PDB file of C-alpha atoms in Angstrom:
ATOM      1  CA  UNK A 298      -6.757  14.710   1.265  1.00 95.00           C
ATOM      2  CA  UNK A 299     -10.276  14.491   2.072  1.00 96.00           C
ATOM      3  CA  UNK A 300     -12.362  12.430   0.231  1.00 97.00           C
ATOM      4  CA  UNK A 301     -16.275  11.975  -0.191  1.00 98.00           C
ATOM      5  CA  UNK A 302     -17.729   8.815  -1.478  1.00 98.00           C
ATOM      6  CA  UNK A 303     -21.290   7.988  -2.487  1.00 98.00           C
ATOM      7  CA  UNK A 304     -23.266   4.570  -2.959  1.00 98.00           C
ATOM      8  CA  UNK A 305     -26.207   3.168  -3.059  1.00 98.00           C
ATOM      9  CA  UNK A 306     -27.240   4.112  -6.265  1.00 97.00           C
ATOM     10  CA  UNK A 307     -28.661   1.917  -8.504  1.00 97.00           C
ATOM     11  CA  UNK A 308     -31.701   1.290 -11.197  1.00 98.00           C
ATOM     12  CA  UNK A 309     -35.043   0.999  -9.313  1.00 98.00           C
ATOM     13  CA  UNK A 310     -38.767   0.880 -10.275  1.00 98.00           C
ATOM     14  CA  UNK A 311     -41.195   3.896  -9.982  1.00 98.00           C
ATOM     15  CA  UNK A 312     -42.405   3.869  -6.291  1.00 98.00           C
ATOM     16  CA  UNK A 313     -39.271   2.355  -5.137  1.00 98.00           C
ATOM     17  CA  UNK A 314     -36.694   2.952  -2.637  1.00 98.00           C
ATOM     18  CA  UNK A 315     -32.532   3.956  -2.514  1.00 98.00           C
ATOM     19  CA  UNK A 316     -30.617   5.263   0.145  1.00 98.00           C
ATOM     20  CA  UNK A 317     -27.564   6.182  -0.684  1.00 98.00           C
ATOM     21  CA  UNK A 318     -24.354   7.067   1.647  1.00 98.00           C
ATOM     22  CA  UNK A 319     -21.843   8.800   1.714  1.00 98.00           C
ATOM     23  CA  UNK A 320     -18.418   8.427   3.500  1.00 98.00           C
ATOM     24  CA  UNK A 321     -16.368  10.729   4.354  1.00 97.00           C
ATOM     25  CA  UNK A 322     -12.304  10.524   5.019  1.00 97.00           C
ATOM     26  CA  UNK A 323     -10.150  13.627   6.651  1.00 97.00           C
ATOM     27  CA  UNK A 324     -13.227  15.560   7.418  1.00 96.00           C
ATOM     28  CA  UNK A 325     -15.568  14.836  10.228  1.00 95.00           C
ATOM     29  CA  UNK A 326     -19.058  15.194   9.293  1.00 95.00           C
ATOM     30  CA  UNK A 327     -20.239  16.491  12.122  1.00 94.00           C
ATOM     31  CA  UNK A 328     -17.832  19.447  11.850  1.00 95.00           C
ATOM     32  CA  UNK A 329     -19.378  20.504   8.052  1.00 96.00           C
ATOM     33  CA  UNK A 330     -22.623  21.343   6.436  1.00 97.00           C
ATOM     34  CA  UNK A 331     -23.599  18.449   4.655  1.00 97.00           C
ATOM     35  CA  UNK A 332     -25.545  18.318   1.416  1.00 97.00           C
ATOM     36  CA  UNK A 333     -26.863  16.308  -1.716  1.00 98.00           C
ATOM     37  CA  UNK A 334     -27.500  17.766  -4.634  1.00 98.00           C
ATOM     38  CA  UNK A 335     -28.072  16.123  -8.444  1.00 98.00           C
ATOM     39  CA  UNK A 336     -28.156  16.209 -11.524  1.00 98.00           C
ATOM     40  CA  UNK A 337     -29.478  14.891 -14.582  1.00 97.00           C
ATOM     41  CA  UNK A 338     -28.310  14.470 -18.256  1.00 93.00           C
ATOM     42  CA  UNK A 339     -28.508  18.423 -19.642  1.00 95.00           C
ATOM     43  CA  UNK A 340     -29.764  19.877 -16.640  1.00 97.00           C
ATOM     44  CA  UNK A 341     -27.817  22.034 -14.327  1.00 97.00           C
ATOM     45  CA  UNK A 342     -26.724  20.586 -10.950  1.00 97.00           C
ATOM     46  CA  UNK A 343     -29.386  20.930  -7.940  1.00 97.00           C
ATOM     47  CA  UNK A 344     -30.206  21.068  -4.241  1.00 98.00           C
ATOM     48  CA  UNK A 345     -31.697  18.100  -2.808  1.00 98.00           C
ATOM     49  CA  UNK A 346     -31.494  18.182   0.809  1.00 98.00           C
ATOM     50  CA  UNK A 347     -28.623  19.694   3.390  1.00 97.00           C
ATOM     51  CA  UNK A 348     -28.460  18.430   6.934  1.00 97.00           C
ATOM     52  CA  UNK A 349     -26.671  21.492   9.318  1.00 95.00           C
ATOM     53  CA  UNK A 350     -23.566  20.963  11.581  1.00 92.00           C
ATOM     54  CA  UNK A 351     -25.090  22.467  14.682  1.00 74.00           C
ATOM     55  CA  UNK A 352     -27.980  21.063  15.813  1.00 74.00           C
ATOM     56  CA  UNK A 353     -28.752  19.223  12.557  1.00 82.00           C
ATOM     57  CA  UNK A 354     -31.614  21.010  11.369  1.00 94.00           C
ATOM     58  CA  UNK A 355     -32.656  19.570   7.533  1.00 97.00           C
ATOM     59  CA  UNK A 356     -33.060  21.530   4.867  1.00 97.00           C
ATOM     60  CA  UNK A 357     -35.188  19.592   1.443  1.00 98.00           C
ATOM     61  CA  UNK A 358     -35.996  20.968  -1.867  1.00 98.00           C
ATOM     62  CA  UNK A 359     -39.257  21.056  -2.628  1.00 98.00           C
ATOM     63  CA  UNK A 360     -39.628  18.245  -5.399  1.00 97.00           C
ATOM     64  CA  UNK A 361     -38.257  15.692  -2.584  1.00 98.00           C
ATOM     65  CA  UNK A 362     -40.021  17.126   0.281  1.00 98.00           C
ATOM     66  CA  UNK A 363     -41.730  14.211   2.305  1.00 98.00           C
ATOM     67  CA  UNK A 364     -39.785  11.577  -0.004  1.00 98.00           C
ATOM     68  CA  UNK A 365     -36.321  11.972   1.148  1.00 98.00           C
ATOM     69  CA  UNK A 366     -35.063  11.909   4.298  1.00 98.00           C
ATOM     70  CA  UNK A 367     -31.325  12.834   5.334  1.00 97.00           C
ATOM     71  CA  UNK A 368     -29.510  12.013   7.886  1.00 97.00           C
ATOM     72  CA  UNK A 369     -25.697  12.086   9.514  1.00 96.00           C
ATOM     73  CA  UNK A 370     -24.181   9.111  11.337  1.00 94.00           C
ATOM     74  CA  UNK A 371     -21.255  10.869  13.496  1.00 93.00           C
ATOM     75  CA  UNK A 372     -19.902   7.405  14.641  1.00 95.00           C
ATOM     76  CA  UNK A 373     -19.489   5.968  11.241  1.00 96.00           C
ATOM     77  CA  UNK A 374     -18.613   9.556   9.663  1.00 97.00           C
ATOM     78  CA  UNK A 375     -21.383   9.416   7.138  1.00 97.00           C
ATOM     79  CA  UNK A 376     -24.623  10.970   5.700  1.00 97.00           C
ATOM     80  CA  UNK A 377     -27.119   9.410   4.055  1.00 98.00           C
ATOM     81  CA  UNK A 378     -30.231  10.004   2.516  1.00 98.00           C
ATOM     82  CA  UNK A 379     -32.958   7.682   2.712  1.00 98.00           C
ATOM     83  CA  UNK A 380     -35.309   8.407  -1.040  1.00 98.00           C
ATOM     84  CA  UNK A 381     -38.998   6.419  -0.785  1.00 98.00           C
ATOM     85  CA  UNK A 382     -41.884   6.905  -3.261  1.00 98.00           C
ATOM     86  CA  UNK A 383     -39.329   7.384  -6.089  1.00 98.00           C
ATOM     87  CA  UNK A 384     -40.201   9.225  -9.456  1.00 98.00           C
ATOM     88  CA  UNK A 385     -38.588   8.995 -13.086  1.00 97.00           C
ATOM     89  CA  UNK A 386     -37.779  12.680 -12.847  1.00 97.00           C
ATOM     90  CA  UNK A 387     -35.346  11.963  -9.283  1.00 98.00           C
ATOM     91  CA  UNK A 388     -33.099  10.336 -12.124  1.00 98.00           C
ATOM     92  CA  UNK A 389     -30.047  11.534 -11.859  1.00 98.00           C
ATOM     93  CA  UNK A 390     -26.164  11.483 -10.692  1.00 98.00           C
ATOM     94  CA  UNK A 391     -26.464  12.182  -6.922  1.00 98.00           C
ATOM     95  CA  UNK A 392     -23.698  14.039  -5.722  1.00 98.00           C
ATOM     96  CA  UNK A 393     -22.215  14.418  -1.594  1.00 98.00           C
ATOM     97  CA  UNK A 394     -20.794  17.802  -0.521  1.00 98.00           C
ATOM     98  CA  UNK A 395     -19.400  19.574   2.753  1.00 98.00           C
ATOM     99  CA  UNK A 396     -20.181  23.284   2.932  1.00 97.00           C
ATOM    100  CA  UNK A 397     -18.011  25.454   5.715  1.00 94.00           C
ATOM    101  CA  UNK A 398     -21.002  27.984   5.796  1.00 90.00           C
ATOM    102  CA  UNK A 399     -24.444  27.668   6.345  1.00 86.00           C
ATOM    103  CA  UNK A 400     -25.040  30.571   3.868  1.00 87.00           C
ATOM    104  CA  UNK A 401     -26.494  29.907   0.892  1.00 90.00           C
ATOM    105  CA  UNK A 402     -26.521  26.352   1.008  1.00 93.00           C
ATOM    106  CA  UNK A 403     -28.729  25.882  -1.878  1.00 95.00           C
ATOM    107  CA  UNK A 404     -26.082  26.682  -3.874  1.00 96.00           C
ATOM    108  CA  UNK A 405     -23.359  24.349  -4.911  1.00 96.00           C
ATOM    109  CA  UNK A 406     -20.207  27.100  -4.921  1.00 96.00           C
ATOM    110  CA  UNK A 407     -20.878  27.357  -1.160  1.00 96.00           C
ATOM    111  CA  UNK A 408     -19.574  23.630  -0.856  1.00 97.00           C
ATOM    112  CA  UNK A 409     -15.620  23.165  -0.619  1.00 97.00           C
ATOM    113  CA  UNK A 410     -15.636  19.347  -1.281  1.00 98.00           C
ATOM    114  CA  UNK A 411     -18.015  16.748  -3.515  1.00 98.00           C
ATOM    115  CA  UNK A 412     -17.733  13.167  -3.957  1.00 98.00           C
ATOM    116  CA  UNK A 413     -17.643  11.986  -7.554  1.00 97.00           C
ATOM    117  CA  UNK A 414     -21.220  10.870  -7.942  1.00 97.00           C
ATOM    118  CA  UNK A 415     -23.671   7.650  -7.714  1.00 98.00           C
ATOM    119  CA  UNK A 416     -26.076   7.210 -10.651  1.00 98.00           C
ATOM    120  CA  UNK A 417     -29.912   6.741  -9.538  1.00 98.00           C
ATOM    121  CA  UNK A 418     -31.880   5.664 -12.789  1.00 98.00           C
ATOM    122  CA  UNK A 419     -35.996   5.331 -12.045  1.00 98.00           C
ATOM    123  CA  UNK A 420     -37.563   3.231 -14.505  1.00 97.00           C
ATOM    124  CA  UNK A 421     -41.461   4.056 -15.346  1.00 93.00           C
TER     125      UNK A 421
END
């Protein structure tokens, strides 16, 4: 079954830096629409940034524009995104997803598969 599994998370200082990963078994990343999204204690799940299949044009939410950066590593079947200048407010659970359509990929019911999560906590 296919599988999606984050790290990197961690507790880090305002101003710091994470980059998480996340690996994916019995899907090929290449092949999918890749996204993060996240989401913090009472809050509903959002968009962070989506990296496309074909061509692998990038796709960021506006609170993590110019931060984050992500990125797809075909030979080692991952994504990853690379979060600099962090703020308390990026705390969150950071979730990996594949999406089989590039439509409405802000939106997490256009992603078939999710990984189960790596907690980023930003201290102040």
């Amino acid at each position: 079954q296919v599988q999606l599994v984050e790290s990197g998370g961690g507790l880090v200082q305002a101003g710091g830096s994470l980059r998480l990963s996340c690996a994916a078994s019995r899907l090929t990343v290449n092949n999918w629409h890749m996204g993060w999204f996240r989401q913090a204690p009472g809050k509903e799940r959002e968009f962070v940034a989506a990296i496309l299949r074909s061509g692998g044009s990038t796709y960021y939410a506006d609170s993590v524009k110019g931060r984050f950066t992500i990125s797809r590593d075909n030979a080692k079947n991952t994504v990853t995104v690379q979060m600099n200048s962090l703020k308390p407010e990026d705390t969150a659970i950071y979730y990996c997803a594949a999406s089989p359509s590039s439509r409405e990929l802000f939106q997490p019911p256009s992603y078939d598969y999710w990984g189960q999560g790596t907690q980023v906590t930003v201290s102040s």
